Coordinates of C-alpha atoms in Angstrom, one line a residue:
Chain A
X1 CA -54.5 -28.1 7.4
X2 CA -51.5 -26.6 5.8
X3 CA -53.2 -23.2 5.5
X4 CA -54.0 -24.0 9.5
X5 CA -50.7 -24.1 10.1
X6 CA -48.9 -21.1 8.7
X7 CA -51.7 -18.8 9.7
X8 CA -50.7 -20.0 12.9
X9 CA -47.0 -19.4 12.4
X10 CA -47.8 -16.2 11.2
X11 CA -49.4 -15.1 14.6
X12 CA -46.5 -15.9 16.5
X13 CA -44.4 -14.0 14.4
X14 CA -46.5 -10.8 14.8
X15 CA -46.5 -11.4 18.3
X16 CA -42.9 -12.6 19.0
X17 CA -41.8 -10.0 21.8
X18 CA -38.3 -9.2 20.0
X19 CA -40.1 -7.6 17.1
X20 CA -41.7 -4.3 18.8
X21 CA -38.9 -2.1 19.3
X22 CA -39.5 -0.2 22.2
X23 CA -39.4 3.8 21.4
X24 CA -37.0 3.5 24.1
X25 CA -34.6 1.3 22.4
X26 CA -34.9 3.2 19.4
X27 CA -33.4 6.5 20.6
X28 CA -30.1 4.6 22.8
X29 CA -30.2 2.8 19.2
X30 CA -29.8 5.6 17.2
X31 CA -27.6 7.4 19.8
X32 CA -25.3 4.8 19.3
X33 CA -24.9 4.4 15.6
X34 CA -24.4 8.0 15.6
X35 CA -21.4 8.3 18.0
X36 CA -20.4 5.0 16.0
X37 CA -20.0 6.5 12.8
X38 CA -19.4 9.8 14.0
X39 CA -17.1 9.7 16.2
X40 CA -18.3 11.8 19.0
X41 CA -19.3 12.0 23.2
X42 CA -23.0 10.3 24.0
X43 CA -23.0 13.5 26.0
X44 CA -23.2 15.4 22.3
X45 CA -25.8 13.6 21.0
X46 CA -28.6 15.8 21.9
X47 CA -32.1 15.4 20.4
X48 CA -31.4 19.4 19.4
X49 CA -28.0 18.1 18.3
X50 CA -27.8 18.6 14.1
X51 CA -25.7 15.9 12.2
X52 CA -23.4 18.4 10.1
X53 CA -23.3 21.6 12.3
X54 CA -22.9 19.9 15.7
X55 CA -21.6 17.0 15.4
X56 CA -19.0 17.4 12.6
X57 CA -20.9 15.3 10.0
X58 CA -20.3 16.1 5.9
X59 CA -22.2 14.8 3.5
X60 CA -21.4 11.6 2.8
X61 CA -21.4 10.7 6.3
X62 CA -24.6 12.1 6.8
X63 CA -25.6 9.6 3.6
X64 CA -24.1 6.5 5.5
X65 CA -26.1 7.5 8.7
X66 CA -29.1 7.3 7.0
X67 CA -28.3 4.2 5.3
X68 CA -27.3 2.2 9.2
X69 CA -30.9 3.6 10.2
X70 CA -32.4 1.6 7.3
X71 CA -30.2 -1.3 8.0
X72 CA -30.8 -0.9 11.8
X73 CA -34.1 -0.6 11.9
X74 CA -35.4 -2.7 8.3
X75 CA -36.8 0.4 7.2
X76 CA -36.3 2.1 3.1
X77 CA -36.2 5.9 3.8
X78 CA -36.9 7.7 0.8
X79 CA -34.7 10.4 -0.5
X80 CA -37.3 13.3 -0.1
X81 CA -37.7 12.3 3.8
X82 CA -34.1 11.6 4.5
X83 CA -33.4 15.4 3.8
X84 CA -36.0 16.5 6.8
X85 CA -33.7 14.1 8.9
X86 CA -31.3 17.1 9.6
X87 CA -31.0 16.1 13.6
X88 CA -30.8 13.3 16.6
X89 CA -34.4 14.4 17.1
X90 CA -35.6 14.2 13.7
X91 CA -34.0 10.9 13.4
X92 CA -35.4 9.5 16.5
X93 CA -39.4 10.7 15.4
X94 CA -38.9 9.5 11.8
X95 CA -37.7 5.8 13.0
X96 CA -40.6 6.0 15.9
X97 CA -43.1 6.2 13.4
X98 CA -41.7 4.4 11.0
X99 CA -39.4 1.2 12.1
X100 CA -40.7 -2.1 11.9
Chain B
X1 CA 17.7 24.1 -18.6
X2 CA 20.2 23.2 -15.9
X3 CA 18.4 20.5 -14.3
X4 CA 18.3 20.9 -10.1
X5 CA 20.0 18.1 -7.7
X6 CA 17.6 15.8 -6.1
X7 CA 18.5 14.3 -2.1
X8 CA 16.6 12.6 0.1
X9 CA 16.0 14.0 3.4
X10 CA 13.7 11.4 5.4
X11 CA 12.3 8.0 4.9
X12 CA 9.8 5.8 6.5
X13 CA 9.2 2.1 6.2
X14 CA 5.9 -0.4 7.3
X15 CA 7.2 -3.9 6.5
X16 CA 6.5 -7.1 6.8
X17 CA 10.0 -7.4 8.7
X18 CA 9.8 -3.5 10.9
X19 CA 7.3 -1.1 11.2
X20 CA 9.5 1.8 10.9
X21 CA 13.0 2.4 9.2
X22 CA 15.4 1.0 11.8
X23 CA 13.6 -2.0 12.6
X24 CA 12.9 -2.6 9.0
X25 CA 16.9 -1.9 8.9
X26 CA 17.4 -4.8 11.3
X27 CA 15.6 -7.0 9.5
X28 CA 17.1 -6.7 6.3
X29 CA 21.1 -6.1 7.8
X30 CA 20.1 -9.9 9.9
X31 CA 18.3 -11.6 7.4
X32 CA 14.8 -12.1 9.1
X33 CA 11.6 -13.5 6.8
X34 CA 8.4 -11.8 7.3
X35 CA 6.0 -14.7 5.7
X36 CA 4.0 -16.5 8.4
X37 CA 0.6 -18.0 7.6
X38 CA -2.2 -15.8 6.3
X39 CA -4.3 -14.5 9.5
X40 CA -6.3 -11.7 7.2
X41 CA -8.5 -14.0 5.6
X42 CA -9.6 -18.1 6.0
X43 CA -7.1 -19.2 3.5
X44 CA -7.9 -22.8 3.8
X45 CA -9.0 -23.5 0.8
X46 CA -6.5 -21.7 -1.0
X47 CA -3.8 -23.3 -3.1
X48 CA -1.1 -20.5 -1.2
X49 CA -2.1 -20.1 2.7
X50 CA 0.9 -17.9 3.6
X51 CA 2.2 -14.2 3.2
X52 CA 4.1 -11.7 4.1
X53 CA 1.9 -9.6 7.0
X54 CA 2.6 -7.2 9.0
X55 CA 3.4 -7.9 12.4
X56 CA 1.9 -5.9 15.5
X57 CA 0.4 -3.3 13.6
X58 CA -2.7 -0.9 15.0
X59 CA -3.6 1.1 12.7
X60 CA -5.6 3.3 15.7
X61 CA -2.2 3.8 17.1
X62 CA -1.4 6.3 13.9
X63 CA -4.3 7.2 13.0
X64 CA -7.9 8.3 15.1
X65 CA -10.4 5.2 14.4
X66 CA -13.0 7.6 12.9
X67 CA -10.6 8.6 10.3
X68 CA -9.2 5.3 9.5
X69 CA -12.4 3.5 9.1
X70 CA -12.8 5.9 6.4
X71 CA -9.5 4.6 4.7
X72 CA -8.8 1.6 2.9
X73 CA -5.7 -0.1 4.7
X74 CA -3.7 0.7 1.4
X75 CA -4.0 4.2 2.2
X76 CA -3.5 3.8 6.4
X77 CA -0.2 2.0 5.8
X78 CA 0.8 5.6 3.3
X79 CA 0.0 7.6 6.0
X80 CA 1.7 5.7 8.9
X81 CA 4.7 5.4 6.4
X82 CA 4.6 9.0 5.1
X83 CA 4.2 10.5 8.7
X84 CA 7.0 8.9 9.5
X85 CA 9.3 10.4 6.7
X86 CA 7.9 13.4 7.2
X87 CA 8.7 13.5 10.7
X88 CA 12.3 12.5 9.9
X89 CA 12.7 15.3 7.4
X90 CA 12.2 17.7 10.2
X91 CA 10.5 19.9 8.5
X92 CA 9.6 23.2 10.1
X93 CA 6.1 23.4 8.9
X94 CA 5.1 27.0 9.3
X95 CA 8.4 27.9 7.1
X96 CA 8.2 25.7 4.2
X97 CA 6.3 27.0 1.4
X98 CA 3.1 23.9 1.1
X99 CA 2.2 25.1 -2.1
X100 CA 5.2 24.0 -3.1
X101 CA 5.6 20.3 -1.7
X102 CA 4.0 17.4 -4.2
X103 CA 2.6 14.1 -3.3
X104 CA 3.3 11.4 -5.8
X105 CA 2.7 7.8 -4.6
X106 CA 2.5 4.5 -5.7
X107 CA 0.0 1.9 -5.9
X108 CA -0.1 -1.2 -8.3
X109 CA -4.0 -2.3 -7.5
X110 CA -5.6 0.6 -4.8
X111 CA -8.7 -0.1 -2.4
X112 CA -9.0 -4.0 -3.2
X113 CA -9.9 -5.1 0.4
X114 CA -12.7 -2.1 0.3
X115 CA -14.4 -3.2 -3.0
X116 CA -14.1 -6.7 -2.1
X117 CA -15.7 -6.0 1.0
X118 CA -18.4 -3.9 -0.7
X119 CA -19.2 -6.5 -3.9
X120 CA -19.1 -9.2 -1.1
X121 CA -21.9 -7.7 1.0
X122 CA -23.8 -6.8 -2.6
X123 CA -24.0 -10.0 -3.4
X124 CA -25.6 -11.2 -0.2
X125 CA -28.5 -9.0 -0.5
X126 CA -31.3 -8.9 -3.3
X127 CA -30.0 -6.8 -5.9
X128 CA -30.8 -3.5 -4.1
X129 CA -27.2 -1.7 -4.5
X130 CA -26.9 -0.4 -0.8
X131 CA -23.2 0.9 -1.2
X132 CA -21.8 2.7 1.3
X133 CA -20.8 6.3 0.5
X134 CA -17.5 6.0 1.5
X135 CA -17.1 2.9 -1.2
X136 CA -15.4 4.8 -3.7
X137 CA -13.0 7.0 -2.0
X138 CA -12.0 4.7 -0.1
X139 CA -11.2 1.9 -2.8
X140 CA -9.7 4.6 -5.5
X141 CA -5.6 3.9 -5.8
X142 CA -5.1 8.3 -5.5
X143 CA -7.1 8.2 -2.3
X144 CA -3.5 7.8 -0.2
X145 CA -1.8 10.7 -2.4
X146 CA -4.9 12.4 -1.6
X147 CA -5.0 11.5 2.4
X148 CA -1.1 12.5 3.1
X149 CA -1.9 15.7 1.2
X150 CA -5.2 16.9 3.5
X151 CA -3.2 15.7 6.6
X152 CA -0.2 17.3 5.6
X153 CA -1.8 20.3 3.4
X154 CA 0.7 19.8 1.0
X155 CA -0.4 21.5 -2.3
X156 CA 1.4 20.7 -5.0
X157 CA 1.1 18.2 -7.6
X158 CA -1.0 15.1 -6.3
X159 CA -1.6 11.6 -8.0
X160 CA -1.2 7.9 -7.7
X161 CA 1.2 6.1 -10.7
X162 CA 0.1 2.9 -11.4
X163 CA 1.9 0.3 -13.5
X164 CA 1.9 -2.8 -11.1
X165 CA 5.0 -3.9 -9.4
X166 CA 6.9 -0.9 -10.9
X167 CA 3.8 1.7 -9.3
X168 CA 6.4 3.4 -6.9
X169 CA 10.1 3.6 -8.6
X170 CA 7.4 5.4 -11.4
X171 CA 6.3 7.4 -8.8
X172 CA 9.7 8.1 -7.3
X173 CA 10.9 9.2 -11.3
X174 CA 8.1 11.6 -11.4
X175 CA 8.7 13.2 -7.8
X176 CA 12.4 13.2 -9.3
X177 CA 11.5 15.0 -12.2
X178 CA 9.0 17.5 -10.8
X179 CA 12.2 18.8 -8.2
X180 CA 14.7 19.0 -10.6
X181 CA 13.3 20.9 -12.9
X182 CA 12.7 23.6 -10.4
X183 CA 8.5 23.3 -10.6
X184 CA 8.7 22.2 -6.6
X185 CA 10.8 22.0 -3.8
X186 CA 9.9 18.9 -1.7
X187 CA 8.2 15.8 -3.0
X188 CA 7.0 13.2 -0.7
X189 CA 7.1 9.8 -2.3
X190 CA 6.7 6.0 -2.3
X191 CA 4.3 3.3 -2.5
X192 CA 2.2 0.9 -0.5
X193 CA -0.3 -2.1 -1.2
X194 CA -2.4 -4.2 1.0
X195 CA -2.9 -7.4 -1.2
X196 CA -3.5 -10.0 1.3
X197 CA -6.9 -10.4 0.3
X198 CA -8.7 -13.4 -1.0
X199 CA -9.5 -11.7 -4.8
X200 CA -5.3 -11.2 -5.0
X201 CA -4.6 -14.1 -3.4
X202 CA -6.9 -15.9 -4.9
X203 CA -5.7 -14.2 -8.3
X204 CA -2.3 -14.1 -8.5
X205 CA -2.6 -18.3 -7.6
X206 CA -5.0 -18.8 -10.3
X207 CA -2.4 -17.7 -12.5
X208 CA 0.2 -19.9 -10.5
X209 CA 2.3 -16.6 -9.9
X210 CA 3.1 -17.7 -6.2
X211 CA 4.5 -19.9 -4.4
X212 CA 2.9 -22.5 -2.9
X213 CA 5.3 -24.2 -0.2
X214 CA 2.5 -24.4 2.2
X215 CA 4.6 -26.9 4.4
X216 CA 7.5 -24.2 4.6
X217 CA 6.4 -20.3 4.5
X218 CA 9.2 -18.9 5.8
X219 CA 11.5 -20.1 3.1
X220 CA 9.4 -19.9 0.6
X221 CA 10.5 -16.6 -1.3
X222 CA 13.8 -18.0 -2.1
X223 CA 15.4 -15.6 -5.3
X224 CA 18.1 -17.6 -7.6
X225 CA 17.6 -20.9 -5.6
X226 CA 17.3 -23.9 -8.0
X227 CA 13.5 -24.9 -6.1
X228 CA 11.6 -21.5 -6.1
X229 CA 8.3 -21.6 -7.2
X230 CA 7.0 -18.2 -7.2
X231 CA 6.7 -14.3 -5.6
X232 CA 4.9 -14.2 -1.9
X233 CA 2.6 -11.6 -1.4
X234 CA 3.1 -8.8 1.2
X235 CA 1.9 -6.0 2.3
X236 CA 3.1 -2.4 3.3
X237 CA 4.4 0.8 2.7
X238 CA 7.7 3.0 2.2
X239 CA 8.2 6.7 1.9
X240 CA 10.7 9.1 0.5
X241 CA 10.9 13.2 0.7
X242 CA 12.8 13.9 -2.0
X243 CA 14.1 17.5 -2.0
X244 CA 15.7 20.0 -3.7
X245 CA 19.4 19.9 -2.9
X246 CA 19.8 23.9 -2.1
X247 CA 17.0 23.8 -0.6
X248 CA 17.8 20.5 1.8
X249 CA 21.3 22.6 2.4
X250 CA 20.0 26.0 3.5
X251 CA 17.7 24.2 6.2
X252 CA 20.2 22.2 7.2
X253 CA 19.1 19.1 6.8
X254 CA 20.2 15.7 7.0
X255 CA 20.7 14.1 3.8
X256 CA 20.8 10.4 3.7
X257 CA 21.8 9.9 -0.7
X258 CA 21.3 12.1 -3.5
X259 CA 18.6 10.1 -6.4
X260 CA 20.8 10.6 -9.8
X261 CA 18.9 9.0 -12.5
X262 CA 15.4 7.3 -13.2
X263 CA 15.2 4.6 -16.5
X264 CA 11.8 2.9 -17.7
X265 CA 11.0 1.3 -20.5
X266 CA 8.6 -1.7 -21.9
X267 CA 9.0 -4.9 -22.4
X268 CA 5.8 -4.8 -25.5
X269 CA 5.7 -8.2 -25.0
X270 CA 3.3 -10.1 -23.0
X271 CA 1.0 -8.7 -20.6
X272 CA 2.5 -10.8 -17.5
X273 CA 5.8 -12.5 -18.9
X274 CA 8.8 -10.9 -18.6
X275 CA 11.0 -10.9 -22.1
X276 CA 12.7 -13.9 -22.7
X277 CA 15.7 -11.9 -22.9
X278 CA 15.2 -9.1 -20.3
X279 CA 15.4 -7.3 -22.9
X280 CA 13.1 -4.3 -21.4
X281 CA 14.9 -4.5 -18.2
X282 CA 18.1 -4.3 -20.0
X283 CA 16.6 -1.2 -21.5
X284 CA 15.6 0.5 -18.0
X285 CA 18.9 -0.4 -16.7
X286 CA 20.5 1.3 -19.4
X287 CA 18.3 4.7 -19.7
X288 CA 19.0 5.2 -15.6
X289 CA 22.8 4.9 -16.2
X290 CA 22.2 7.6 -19.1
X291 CA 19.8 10.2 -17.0
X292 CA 22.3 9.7 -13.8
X293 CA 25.5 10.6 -16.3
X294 CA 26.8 7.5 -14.6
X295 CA 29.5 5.0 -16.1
X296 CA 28.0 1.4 -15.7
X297 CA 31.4 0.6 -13.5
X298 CA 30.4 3.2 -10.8
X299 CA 27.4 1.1 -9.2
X300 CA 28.3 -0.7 -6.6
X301 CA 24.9 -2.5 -5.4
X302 CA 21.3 -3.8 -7.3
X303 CA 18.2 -4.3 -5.4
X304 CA 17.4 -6.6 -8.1
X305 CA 13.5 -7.3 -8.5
X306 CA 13.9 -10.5 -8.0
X307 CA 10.4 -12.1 -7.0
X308 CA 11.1 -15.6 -6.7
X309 CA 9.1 -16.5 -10.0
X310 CA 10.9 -19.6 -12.0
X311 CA 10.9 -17.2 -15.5
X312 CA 11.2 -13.8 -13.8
X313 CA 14.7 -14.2 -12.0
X314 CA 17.1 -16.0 -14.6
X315 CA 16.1 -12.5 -17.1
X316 CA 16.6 -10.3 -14.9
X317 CA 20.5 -11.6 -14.2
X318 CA 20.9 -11.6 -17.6
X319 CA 19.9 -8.3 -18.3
X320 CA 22.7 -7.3 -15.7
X321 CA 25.1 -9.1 -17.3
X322 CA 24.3 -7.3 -20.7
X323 CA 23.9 -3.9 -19.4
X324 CA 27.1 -4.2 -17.2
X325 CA 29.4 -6.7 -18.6
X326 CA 32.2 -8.1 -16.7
X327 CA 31.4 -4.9 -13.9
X328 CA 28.5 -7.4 -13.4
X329 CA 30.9 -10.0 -11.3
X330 CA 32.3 -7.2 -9.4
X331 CA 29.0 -6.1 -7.9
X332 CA 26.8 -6.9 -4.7
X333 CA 23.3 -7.8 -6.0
X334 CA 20.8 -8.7 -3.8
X335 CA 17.0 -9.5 -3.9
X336 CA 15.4 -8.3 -0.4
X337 CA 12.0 -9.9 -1.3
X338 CA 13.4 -13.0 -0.1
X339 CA 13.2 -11.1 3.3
X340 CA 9.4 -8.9 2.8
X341 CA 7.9 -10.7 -0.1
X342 CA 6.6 -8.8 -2.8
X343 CA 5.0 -5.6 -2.2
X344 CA 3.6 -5.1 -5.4
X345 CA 2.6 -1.4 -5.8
X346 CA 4.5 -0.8 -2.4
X347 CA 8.0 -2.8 -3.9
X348 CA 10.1 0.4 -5.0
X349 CA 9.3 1.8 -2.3
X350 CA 10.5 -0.5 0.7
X351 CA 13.3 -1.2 -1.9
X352 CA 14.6 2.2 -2.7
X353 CA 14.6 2.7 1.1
X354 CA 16.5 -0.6 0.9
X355 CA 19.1 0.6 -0.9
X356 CA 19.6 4.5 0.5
X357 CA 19.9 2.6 3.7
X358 CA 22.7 -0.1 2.0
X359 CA 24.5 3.5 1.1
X360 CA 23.9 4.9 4.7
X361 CA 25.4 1.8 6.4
X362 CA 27.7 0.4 3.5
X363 CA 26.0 -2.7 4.1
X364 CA 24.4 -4.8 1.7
X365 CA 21.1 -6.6 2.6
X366 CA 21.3 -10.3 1.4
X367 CA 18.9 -13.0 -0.8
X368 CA 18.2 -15.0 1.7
X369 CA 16.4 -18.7 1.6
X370 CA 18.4 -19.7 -1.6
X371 CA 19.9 -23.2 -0.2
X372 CA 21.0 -24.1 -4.1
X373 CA 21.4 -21.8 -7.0
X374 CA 19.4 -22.4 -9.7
X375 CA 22.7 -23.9 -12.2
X376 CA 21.2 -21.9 -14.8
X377 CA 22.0 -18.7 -13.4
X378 CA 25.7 -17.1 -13.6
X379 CA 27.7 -18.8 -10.5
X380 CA 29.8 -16.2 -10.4
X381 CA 27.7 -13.3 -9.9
X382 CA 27.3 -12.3 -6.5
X383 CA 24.3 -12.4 -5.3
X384 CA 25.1 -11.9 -1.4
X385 CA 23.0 -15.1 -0.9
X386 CA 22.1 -15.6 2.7
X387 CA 24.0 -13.4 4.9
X388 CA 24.4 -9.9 4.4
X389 CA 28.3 -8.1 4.0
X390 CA 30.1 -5.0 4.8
X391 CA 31.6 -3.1 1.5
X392 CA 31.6 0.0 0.1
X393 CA 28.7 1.5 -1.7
X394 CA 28.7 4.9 -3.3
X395 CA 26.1 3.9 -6.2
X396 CA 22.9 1.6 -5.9
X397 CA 20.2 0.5 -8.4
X398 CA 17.3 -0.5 -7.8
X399 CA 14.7 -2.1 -10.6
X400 CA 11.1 -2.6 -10.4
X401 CA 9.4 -4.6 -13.8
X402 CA 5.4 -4.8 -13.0
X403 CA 2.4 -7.3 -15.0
X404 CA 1.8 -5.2 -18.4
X405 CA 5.7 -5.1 -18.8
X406 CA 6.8 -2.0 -17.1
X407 CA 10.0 -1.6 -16.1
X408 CA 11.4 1.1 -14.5
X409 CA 14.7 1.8 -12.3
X410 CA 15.8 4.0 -10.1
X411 CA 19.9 5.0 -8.8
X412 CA 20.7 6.8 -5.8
X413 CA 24.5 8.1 -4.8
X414 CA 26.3 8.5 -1.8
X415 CA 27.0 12.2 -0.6

């Protein structure tokens, strides 16, 4: 009965509608941490738009950007892939593919 | 080595009583407390639930919220402070050589809100250290000396003294020293803290350092009055450019005292008690009258330390009395902590600003709060207890003793 039960709950979490980020939501997400943090227009934050030679970013901020996407989105980016996250764009695919 | 002459040519003051020089001014000249109940922090648990805050303060009004954020509040109250001196030194910046202009400030603790923050949201995860990048510049006591300098591109000497309460007269003796011995020109100085947290709050009352007149904040920092119970915590910043006098001259600017001598010393006693006799203040007193060339009879006004603390006070007096003798009865003395609370790192500071600005306006500030004085302190000092007075200052001291038994004291002279 028990093991009834929480298969059960375990169903309605994978289906609870609040979990599936829509890609949508992903990119005004990320969009928004980024003029957070960085400081800049929404009008700036192009996909094309690189973190440190667009938008003013060095390297520890870059480092704390990649650490509110993990947070933001529940998701451990390794070091190796967080250096090809060089842009809005980049950042937007990686998270698509890989938030939770 | 003929040694150079040392003036101060701007100031700038975030207290607990006035966010810049002349309302800090007023404050001190009317007597006004700056302790209120602690809004930082839930502080209902907490044997103390008061402190000296500042009042009004937005820190995005000084400084662009992206660039603060990345600045412990430590370092944003060095930079609203030090702009402000700066900007009354009227400095034209193109002409002055930068390379040539030194940053020494300083800070008893450094970044304690940021690595409380930081540990705090640590220990609410799993053990995985997420730390934020920014952690550790932010929380290090030389990031201020290191902020004024890249805002100001001042590049001379840069570094943060750090010996507790006496952090900034330390600072202000090596700014001193730099100047007059010719290796720069201008030296922007001072000190700041922001210890209304719950680790120093929650420290300094484990070791039943502060007062704890919940029912009463506003008189609770009461120097030399029978009833004190210990310092109150506050938080802020003051600056000093110190210049080189020729220098000061040939740009015409306004001078507001000459600094004459700087004295430290150790008490080797106890890491947190003061000597039973004052005997290390005694000794700080005494090696600032000698480097200022200064007969004790010449000084006119002490910014005493004077924290409020049942052992601290009493030593302190006494040490005056030793150092000056029957001078000592002829002086004003005053404690203005009674007024801001106790800055820590940030207490030279707000107090040598304290007493250029006693020279400036021959006024001295008073003790205030002390309703009876403690009998077993000398009745007939003067200890300008609870209004301030009009008299003539040429010379004022100014000490600073800090936890590990530091002392250190500066004098500045009227010009």
């Amino acid at each position: 009965m028990f093991d009834n039960l929480s298969f059960n709950s375990n169903l309605c979490i994978v289906f609870e509608p609040q979990n599936i980020l829509e890609m949508a939501d992903i990119a005004e997400k990320v969009k928004s941490i980024i003029v957070e943090k960085l400081g800049v227009e929404a009008s700036e934050v192009t996909p094309e738009a690189s973190f440190t030679n667009d938008l003013g970013a060095d390297s520890l901020d870059t480092v704390e950007l990649i650490m509110e996407f993990e947070k933001e989105f529940n998701v451990s980016i390794p070091d190796d892939q967080a250096e090809n996250i060089q842009t809005v764009g980049q950042a937007i695919t990686y998270l698509e593919e890989n938030a939770k | 080595m003929e040694l150079k002459r040392v003036v101060v040519t701007g100031l700038g003051a975030l207290t607990p009583i006035g966010n810049t020089v002349s309302e800090y001014w007023e404050g001190l000249s009317t007597g006004k407390s700056g302790c209120g109940p602690i809004t930082k922090f839930d502080a209902e648990k907490f044997r103390t639930r008061f402190a000296c805050e500042l009042k009004n303060f937005s820190v995005e009004e000084f400084i662009p919220r992206q660039e603060a954020r990345k600045m412990d509040p430590f370092t944003q109250y060095a930079i609203v402070a030090s702009d402000e001196a700066i900007k009354d030194a009227g400095f034209d910046m193109e002409a002055i050589n930068k390379n040539k202009v030194g940053v020494i400030w300083g800070s008893g603790i450094g970044g304690l809100k940021t690595f409380e923050d930081e540990m705090i949201y640590f220990g609410k995860g799993d053990g995985t250290p997420k730390i934020n990048p920014f952690f550790i510049p932010k929380m290090i006591a030389d990031s201020s000396s290191g902020q004024i300098s890249i805002r100001n591109g001042f590049r001379g000497p840069n570094y943060v003294t750090v010996s507790a309460c006496s952090s900034a007269n330390n600072a202000i003796i090596d700014a001193f020293n730099y100047i007059r011995t010719g290796r720069i020109n201008i030296c922007v100085t001072g000190g700041s803290e922001a210890p209304v947290t719950i680790a120093s709050v929650g420290g300094f009352t484990a070791m039943r350092a502060m007062s704890e007149r919940n029912d009463d904040p506003a008189t609770a920092s009461r120097p030399y009055d029978v009833n004190r119970d210990g310092f109150v915590v506050g938080e802020g910043a003051g600056a000093l450019i110190l210049e080189e006098y020729e220098h000061a001259k040939a740009r015409g600017a306004k001078i507001y005292a000459e600094l004459i001598g700087g004295g430290f010393s150790s008490d080797a006693y106890h890491i947190t008690a003061p000597h039973p006799e004052g005997y290390g203040a005694l000794l700080s007193m005494i090696d600032a009258l000698e480097d200022a060339q200064i007969k004790p009879e010449e000084v006119d006004y002490i910014n005493t330390h004077g924290t409020s603390t049942p052992i601290g006070d009493p030593q302190e007096l006494k040490a005056i009395l030793d150092c000056f003798g029957e001078h000592a009865y002829k002086m004003s003395i005053s404690s203005t902590k009674s007024m801001t609370g106790h800055l820590l790192g940030g207490a030279g500071a707000v107090e040598a600003v304290a007493s250029i600005l006693a020279i400036q306006h021959q006024f001295v500030p008073p003790t205030i709060n002390c309703k009876d004085l403690d009998p077993a302190i000398d009745q007939n000092l003067d200890l300008t207890l609870n209004q301030g007075k009009a008299r003539k200052i040429n010379v004022a001291l100014s000490n600073g003793f800090g936890f590990g038994g530091h002392n250190a004291t500066v004098i500045f002279r009227k010009v």
